[in-house]
Coordinates of C-alpha atoms and ligand atoms in Angstrom, one line a residue:
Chain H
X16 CA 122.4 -29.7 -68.1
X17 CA 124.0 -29.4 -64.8
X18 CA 123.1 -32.9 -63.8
X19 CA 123.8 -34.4 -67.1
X20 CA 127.3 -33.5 -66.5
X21 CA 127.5 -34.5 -63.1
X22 CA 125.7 -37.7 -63.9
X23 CA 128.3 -38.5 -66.5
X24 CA 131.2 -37.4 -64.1
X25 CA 129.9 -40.3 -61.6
X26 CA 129.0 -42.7 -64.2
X27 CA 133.3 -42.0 -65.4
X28 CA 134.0 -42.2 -61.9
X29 CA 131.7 -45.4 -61.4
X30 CA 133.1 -47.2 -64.3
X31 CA 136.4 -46.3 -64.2
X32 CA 136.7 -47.8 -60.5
X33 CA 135.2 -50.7 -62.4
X34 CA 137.5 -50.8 -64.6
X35 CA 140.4 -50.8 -63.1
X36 CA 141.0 -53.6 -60.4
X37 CA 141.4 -52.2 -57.0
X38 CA 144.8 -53.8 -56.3
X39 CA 146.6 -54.2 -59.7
X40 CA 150.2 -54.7 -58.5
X41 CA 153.4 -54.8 -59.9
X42 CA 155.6 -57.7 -59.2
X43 CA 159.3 -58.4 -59.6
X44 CA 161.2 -61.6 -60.8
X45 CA 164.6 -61.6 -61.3
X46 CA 167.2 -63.6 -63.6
X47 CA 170.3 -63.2 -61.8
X48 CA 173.2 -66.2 -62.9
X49 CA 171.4 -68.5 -64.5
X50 CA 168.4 -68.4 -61.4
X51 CA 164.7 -66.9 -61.1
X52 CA 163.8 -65.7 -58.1
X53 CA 161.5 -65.9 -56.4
X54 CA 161.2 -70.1 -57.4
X55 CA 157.2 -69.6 -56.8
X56 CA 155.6 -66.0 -56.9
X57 CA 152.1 -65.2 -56.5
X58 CA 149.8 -62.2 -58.3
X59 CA 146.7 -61.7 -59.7
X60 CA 144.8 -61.5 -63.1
X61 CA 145.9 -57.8 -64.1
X62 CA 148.9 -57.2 -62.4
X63 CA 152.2 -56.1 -64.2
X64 CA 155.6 -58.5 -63.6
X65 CA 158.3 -56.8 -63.8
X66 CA 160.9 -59.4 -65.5
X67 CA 164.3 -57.8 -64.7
X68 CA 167.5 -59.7 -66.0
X69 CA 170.6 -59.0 -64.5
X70 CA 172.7 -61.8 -66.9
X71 CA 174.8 -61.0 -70.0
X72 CA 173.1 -63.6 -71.2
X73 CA 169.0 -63.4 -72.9
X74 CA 166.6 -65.5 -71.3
X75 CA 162.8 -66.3 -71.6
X76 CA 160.1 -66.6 -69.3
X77 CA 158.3 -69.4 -71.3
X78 CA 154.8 -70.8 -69.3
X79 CA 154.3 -74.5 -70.4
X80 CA 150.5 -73.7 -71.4
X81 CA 151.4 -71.3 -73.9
X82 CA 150.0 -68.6 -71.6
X83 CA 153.3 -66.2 -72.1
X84 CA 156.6 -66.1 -73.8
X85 CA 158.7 -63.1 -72.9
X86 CA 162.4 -62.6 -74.1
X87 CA 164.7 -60.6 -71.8
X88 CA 168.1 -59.3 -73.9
X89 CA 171.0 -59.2 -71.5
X90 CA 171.2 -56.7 -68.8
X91 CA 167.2 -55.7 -69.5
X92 CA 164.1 -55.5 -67.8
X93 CA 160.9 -56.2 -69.5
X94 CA 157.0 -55.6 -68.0
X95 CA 154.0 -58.0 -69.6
X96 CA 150.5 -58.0 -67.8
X97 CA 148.9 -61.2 -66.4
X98 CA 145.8 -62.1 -68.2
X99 CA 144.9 -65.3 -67.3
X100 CA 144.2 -67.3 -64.2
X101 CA 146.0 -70.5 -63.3
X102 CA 149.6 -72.1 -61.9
X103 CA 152.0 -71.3 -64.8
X104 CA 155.1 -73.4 -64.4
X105 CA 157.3 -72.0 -67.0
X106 CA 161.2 -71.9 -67.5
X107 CA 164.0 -70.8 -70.3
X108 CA 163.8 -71.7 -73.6
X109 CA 167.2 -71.2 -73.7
X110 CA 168.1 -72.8 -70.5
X111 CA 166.0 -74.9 -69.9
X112 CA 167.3 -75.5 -66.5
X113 CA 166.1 -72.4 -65.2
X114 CA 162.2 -73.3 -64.0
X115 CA 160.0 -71.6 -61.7
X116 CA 156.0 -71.3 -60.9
X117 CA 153.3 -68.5 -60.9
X118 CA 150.6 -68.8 -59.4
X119 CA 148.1 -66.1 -60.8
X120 CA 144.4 -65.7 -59.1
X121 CA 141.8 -64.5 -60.7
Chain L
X29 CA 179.4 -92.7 -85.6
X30 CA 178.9 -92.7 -81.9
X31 CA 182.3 -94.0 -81.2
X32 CA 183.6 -91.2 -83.7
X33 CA 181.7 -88.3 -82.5
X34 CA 182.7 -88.8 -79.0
X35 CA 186.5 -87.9 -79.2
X36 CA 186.3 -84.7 -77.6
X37 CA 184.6 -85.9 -75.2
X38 CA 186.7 -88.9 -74.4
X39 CA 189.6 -86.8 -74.4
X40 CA 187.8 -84.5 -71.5
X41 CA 186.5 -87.4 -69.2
X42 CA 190.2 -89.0 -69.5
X43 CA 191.9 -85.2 -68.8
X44 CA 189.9 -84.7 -66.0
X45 CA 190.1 -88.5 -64.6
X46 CA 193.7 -88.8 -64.9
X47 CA 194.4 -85.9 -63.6
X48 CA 192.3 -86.6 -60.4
X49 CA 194.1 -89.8 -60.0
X50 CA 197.7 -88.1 -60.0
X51 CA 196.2 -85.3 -57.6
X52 CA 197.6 -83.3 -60.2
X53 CA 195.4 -80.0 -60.1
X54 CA 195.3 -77.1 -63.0
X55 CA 196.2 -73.4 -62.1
X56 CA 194.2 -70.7 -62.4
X57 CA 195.9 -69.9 -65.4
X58 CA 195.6 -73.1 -66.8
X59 CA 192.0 -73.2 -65.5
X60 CA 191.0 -70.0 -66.9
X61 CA 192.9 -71.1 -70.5
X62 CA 191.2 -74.5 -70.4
X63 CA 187.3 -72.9 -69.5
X64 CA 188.1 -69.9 -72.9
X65 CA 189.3 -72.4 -75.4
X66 CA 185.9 -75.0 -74.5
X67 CA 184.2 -72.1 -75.1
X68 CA 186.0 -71.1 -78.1
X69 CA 185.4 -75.2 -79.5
X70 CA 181.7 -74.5 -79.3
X71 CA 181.3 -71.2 -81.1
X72 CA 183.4 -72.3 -84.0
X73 CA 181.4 -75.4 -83.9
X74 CA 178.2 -73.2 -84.1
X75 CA 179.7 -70.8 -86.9
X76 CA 179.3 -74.1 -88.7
X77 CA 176.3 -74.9 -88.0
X78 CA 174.8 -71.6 -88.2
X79 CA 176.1 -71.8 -92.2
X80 CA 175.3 -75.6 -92.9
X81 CA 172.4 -76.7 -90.7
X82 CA 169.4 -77.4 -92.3
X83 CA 166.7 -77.1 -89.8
X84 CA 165.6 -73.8 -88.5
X85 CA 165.8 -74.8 -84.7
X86 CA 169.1 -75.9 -85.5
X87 CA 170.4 -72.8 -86.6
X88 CA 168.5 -71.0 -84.0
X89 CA 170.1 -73.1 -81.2
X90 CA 173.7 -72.3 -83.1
X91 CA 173.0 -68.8 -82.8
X92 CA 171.8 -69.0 -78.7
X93 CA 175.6 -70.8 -78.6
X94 CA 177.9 -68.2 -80.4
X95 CA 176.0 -65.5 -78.6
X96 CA 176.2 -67.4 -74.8
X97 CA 179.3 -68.5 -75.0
X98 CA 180.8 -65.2 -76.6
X99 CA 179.1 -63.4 -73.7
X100 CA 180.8 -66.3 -71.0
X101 CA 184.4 -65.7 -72.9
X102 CA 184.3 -61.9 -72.4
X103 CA 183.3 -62.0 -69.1
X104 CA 185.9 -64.5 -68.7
X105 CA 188.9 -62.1 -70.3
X106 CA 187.7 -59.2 -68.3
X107 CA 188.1 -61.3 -65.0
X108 CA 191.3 -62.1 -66.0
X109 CA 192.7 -58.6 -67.2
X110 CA 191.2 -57.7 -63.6
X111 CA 193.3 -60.3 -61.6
X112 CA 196.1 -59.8 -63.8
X113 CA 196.3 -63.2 -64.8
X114 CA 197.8 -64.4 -67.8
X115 CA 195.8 -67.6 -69.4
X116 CA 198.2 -70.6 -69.7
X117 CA 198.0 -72.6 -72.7
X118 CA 198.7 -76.9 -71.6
X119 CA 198.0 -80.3 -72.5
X120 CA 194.2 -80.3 -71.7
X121 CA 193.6 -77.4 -74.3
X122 CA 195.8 -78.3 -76.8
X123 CA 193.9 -82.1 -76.6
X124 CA 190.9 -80.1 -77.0
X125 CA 191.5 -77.8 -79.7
X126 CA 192.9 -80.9 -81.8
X127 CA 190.4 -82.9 -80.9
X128 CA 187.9 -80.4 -82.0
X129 CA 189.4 -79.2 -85.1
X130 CA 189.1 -83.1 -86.3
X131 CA 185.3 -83.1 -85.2
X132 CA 184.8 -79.9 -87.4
X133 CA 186.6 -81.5 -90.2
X134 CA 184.5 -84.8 -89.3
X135 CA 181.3 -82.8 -89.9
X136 CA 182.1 -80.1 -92.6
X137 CA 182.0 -83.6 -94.6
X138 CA 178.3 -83.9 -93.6
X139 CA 175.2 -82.1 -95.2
X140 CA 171.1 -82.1 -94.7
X141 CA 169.4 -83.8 -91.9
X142 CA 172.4 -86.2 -91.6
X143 CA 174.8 -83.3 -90.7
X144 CA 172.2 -81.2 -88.2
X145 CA 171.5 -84.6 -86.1
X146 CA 175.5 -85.2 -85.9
X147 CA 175.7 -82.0 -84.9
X148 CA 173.7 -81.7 -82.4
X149 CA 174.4 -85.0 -81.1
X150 CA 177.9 -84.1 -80.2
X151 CA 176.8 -80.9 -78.6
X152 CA 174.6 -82.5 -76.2
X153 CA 177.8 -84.5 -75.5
X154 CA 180.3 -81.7 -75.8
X155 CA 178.3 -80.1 -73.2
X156 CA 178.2 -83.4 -71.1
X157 CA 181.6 -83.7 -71.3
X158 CA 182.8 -79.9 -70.4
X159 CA 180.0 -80.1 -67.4
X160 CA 181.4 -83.5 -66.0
X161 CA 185.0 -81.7 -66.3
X162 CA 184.1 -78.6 -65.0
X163 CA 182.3 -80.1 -61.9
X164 CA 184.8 -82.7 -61.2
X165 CA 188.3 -80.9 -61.8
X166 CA 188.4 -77.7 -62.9
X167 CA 185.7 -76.0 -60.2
X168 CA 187.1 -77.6 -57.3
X169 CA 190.7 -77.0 -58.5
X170 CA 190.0 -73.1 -58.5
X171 CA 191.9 -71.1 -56.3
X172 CA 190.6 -67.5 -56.7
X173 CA 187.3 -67.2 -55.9
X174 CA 185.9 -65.1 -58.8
X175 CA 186.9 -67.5 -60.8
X176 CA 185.6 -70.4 -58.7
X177 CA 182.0 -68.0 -59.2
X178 CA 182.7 -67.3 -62.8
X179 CA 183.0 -71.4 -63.6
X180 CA 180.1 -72.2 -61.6
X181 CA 178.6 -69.4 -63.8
X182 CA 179.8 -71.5 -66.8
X183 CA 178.8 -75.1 -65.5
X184 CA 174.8 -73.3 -65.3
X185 CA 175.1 -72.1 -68.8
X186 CA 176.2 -75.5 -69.9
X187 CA 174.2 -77.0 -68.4
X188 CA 171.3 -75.3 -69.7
X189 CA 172.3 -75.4 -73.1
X190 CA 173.1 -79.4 -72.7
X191 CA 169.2 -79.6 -72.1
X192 CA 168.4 -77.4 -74.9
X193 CA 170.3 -79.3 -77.3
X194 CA 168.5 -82.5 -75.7
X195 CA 165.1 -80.7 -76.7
X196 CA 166.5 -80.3 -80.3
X197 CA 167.4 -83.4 -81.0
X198 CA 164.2 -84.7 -79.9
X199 CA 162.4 -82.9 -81.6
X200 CA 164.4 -83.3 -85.1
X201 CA 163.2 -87.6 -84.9
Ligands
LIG323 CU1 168.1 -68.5 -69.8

């Protein structure tokens, strides 16, 4: 009984390592009048971005391949997680003008 | 039509022309009055469209302009309580706000497809127009330099919404 315990323990422990990507980061991009920065960023499959607006205005982070489409009211910060793989060029739906890239490894 | 529709913006490319050629530069009062009232043209052409347009990405891009350029005018009003500037009403707005009311009248005779393609036609040269005048006279006329920021502030917005309007109106062919 004692080692079915610690059996499942390490098996929790085993899996749960597994489970959770070593180096699931948390990376910022920020709106700031009308620009994203930074233009290019870089993070994995699994990390967190950390879309932080600093306009009175609402933008989007809209990827060209449909991958994501996050709104950011004014003045907000919003989190979404990366799920897929690939260079995301994505811009504002509302302002279109504002473009930048992520480039997300598996 | 296309001779019609682009009053307002004749009237802006000839302001901002003729007063580069007499060297003649607006105030920051007058800047400041003239940057609120293009601002105040768009939303009530919006408030329009956001009752008569037919399309839904239509409305949709009505409501992205009152709520943009309502957030641009406050910010705008603010600055100017905060400099203690009074805005200075002149030619160039009173040209526009004439020019505009006829426009509104122009399309408030309009209905279905015919009126959301007229209207977003003229946006996406409304917002031409106001850029071409904002980087040509009223940016580098600027004195104080919140302002100066605030405009440049304003040119990116309208920029960005002179795309988006671009995006509507190909997509409503
Ligand atoms: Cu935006």
């Amino acid at each position: 009984m004692r080692t079915g315990r610690y059996v499942a323990a390490v098996t929790a422990l085993v899996f749960g390592a597994m489970a959770v990507p070593a180096q699931a980061a948390t990376i910022e991009i920020v709106m700031e009048n009308l620009v994203v920065s930074p233009a290019e960023a870089s993070a994995r499959v699994g990390d967190t971005v950390e879309w932080i607006n600093r306009d009175v205005f609402a933008h989007t982070a809209t990827a060209r391949n449909g991958d994501f489409d996050v709104t950011m009211p004014p003045k907000k910060t919003v989190t979404s997680v990366l799920k897929k793989a690939g260079t995301i060029e994505y811009y504002c739906r509302f302002h279109p003008n504002m473009k930048a890239v992520l480039n997300v490894a598996p | 039509m296309f001779v019609r529709l682009s009053a307002t913006v004749a009237a802006l490319s000839l302001v901002a022309s003729a007063a580069l050629a007499q060297g003649a530069k607006p105030t920051d009062p007058q800047i400041a009055h003239i940057a609120y009232t293009a601002g105040v043209i768009d939303i009530a052409a919006a408030k329009q469209a956001e009752t008569k347009a037919s399309s839904k990405d239509v409305k949709a891009f009505a409501a992205d302009m009152v709520r943009d350029h309502e957030a641009v005018n406050k910010q705008a009003l603010d600055l100017v309580k905060k400099l203690k500037v009074t805005p200075e009403d002149n030619d160039t707005s009173k040209t526009l706000s004439k020019q505009a009311a006829d426009k509104l009248a122009e399309l408030g005779k309009l209905s279905g497809a015919a009126y959301d393609k007229a209207y977003v036609a003229n946006e996406v040269a409304y917002h031409k127009a106001v850029n071409g005048a904002l980087e040509t006279l009223l940016i580098p006329s600027a004195s104080n330099a919140e302002l100066k920021s605030l405009l440049q502030t304003g040119l990116k917005i309208f920029q960005g919404h002179q795309q988006h309007a671009e995006h509507v109106a190909a997509d409503l062919k």
